[in-house]
mmCIF file of C-alpha atoms in Angstrom:
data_model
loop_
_atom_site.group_PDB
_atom_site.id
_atom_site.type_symbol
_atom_site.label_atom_id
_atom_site.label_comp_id
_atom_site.label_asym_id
_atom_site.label_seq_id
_atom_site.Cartn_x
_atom_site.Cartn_y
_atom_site.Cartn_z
ATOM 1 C CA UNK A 1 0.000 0.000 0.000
ATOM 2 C CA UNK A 2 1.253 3.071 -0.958
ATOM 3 C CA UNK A 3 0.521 6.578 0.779
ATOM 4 C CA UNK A 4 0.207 9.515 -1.603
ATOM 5 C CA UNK A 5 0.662 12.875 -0.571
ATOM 6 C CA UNK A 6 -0.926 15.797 -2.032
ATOM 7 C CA UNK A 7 1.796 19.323 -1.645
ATOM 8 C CA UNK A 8 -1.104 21.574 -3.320
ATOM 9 C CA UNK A 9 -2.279 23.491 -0.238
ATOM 10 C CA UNK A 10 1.657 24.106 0.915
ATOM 11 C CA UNK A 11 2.733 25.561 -2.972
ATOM 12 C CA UNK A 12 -0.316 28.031 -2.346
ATOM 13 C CA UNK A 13 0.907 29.363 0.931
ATOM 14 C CA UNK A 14 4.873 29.697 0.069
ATOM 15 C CA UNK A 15 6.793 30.677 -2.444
ATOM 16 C CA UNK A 16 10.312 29.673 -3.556
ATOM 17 C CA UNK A 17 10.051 26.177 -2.461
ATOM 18 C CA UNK A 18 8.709 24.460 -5.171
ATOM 19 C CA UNK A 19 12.256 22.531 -5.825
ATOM 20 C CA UNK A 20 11.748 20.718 -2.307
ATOM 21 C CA UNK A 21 7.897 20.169 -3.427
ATOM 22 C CA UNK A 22 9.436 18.415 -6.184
ATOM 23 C CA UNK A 23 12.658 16.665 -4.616
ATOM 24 C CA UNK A 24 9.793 15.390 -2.110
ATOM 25 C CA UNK A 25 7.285 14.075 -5.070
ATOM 26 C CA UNK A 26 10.500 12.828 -7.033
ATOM 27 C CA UNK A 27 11.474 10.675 -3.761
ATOM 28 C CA UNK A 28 8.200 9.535 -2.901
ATOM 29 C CA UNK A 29 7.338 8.331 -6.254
ATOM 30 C CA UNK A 30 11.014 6.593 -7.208
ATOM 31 C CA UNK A 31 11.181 5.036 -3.790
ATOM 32 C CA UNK A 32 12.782 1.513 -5.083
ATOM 33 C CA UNK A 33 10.656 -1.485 -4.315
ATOM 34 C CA UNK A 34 14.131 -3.621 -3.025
ATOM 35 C CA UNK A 35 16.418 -1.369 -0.790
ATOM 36 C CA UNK A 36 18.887 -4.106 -1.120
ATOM 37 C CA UNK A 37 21.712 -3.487 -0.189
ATOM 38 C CA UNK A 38 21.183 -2.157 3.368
ATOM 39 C CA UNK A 39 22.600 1.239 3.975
ATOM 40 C CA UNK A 40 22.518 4.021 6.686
ATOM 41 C CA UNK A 41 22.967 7.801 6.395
ATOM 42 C CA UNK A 42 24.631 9.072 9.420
ATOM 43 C CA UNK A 43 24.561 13.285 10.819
ATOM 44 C CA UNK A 44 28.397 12.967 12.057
ATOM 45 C CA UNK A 45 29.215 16.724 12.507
ATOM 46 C CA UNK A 46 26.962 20.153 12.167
ATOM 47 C CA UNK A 47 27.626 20.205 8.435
ATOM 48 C CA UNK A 48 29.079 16.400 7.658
ATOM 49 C CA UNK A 49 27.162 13.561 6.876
ATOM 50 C CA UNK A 50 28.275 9.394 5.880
ATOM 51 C CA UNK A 51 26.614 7.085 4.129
ATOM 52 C CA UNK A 52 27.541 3.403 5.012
ATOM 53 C CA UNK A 53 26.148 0.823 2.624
ATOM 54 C CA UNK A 54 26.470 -3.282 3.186
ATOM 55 C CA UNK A 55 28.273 -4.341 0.583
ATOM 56 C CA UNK A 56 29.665 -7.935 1.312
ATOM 57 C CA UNK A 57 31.073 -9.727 -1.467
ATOM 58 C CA UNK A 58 31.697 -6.454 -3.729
ATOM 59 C CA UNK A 59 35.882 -5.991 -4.659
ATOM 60 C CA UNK A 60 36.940 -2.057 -4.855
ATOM 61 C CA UNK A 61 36.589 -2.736 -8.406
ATOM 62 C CA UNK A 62 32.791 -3.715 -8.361
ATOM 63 C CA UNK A 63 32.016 -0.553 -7.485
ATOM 64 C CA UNK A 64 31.349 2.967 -8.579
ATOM 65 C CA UNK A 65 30.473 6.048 -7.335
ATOM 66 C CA UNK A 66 29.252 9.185 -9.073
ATOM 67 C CA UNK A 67 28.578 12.459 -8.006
ATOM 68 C CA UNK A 68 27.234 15.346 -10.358
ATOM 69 C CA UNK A 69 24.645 17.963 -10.188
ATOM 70 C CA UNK A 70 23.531 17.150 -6.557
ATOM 71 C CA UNK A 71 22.751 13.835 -7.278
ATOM 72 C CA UNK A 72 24.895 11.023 -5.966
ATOM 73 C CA UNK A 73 25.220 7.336 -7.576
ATOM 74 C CA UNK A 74 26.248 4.510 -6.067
ATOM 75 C CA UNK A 75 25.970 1.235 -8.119
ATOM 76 C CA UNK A 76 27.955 -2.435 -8.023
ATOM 77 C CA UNK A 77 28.086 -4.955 -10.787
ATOM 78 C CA UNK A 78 29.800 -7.811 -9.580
ATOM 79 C CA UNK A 79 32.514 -9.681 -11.922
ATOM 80 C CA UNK A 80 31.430 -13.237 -13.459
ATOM 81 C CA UNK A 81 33.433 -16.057 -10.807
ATOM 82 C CA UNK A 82 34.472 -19.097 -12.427
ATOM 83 C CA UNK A 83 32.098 -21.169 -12.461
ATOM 84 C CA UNK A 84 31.850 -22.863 -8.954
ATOM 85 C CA UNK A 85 29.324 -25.545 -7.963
ATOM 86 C CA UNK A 86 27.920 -23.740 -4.773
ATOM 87 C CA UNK A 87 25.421 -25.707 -2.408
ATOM 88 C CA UNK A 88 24.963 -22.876 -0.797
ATOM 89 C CA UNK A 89 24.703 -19.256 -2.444
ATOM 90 C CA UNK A 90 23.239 -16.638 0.875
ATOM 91 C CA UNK A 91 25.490 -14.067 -0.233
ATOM 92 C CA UNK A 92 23.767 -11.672 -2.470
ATOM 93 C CA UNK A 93 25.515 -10.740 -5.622
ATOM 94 C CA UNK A 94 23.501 -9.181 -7.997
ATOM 95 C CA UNK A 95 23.487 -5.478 -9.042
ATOM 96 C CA UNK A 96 21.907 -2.664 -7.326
ATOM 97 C CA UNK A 97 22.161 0.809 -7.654
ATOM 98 C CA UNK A 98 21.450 3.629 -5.413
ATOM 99 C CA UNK A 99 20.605 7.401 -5.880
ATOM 100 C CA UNK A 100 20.811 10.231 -2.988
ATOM 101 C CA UNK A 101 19.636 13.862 -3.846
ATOM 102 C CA UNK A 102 22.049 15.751 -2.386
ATOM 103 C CA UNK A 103 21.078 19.296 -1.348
ATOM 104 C CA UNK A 104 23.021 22.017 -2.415
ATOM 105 C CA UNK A 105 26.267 22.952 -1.353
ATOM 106 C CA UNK A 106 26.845 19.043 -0.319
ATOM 107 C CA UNK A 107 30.150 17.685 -1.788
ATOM 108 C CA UNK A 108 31.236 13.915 -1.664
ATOM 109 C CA UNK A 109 34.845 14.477 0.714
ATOM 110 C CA UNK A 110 35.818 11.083 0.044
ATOM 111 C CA UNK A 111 34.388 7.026 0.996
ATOM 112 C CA UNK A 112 36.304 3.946 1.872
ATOM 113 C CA UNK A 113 35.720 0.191 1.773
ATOM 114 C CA UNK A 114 36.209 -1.879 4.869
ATOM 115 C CA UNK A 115 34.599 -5.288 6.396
ATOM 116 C CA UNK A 116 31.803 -5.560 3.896
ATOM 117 C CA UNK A 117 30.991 -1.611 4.690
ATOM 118 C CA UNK A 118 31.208 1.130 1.852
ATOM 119 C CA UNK A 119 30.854 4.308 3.742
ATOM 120 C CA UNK A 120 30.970 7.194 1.279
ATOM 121 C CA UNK A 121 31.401 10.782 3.868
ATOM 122 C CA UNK A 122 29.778 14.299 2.940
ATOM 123 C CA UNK A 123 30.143 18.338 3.622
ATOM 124 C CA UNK A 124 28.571 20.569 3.077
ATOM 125 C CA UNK A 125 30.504 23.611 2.469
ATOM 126 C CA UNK A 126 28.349 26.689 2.146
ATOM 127 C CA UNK A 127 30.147 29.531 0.015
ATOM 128 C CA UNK A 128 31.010 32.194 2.109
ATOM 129 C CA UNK A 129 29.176 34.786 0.085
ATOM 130 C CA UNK A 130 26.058 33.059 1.301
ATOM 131 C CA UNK A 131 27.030 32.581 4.675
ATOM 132 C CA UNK A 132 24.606 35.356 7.179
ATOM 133 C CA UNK A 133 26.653 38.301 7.563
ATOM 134 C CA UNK A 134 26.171 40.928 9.288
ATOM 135 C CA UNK A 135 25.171 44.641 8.485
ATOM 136 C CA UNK A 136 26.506 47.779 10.438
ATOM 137 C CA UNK A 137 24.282 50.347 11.275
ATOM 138 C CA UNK A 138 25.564 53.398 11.184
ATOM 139 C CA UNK A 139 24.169 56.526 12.131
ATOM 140 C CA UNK A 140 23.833 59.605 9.486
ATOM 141 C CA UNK A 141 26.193 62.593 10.511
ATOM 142 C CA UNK A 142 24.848 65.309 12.719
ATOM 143 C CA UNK A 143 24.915 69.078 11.422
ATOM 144 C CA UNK A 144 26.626 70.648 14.883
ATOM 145 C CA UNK A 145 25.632 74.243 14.989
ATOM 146 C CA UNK A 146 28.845 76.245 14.208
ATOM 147 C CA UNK A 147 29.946 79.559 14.348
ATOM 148 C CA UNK A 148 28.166 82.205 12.356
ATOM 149 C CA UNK A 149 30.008 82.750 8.974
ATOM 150 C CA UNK A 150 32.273 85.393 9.247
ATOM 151 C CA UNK A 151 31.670 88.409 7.747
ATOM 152 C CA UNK A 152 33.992 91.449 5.610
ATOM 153 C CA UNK A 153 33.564 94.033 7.423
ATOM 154 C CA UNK A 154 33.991 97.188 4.782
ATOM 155 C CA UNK A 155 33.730 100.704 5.883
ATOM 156 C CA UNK A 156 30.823 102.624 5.347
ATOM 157 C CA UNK A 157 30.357 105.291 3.096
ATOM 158 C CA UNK A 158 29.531 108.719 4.362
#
C-alpha cells in the first residue's frame, strides 16, 4: 500500500520552495521497491554527513560512485566467478544501484571500503558569500551648529 501525498495546499501558501515540493514528489514516487543493499545515512558533525552501505562480497573494483549535479550514484556490478558448484549461495551478488539527492552545497569528501561496509562521507561547504553576515548600522552625521560665517567688514560710506 502506498501513501500519496498531495503538496497543493503548501505551494499556495509559500513561495520559492517548489524545488523541495518536487525533490519530495520525485522521492516519494522513485522510492525503489528492493532497498537491497542495506545502507545508513549518518549526521556525524553540524555540516558532515556518511553514508555506510552493506556491501559484502563487492571488490573495490565492483564498485562505482558518481557524483554530479547534486545527485549522488552509487551502483555495483559484480565480476562473473568461475564457475563454482555452490550448495549454498546466501550471499547476495547481484546489481543494485542507489541514488541520494544531495542538497546544495553538499560535496562527496571522500568514501572507503572496509569489512563488507562502503561508507561514502559528505560536507557541506556553504560559500562564504552566502554565509549570514552581518550589516553595520551606522548613524547619518549630525549638522553641529557652528559659528556664524564670518563676515567682511567694509567701511561705510559717508
Amino acid at each position: 500500500m502506498t501513501t500519496s501525498y498531495d503538496y497543493a495546499p503548501l505551494f499556495r501558501s509559500s513561495v520559492g520552495f517548489d524545488r523541495v515540493f518536487n525533490l519530495l514528489e520525485n522521492a516519494q514516487r522513485a522510492r525503489s521497491i528492493s532497498d537491497w543493499p542495506p545502507y545508513d545515512i549518518v549526521k556525524t558533525g553540524d555540516d558532515s554527513y556518511r553514508i555506510s552501505i552493506a556491501v559484502a562480497g563487492f571488490a573495490r573494483d565492483d564498485l562505482d560512485i558518481t557524483f554530479q549535479s547534486n545527485l549522488l550514484t552509487v551502483t555495483g556490478r559484480k565480476q562473473e566467478a568461475a564457475a563454482e558448484a555452490y550448495l549454498h549461495r546466501g550471499i547476495a551478488g547481484r546489481p543494485f544501484e542507489h541514488r541520494f539527492e544531495l542538497a546544495d552545497h553538499v560535496r562527496v569528501n571522500g568514501a572507503d571500503l572496509k569489512n563488507g561496509l562502503l561508507s561514502v562521507d559528505l560536507v557541506r561547504e556553504v560559500p562564504e558569500e552566502m554565509k549570514p553576515r552581518k550589516i553595520a548600522i551606522e548613524t547619518a552625521p549630525t549638522h553641529e551648529p557652528s559659528a556664524p560665517p564670518a563676515q567682511i567688514e567694509a567701511q561705510k560710506a559717508a
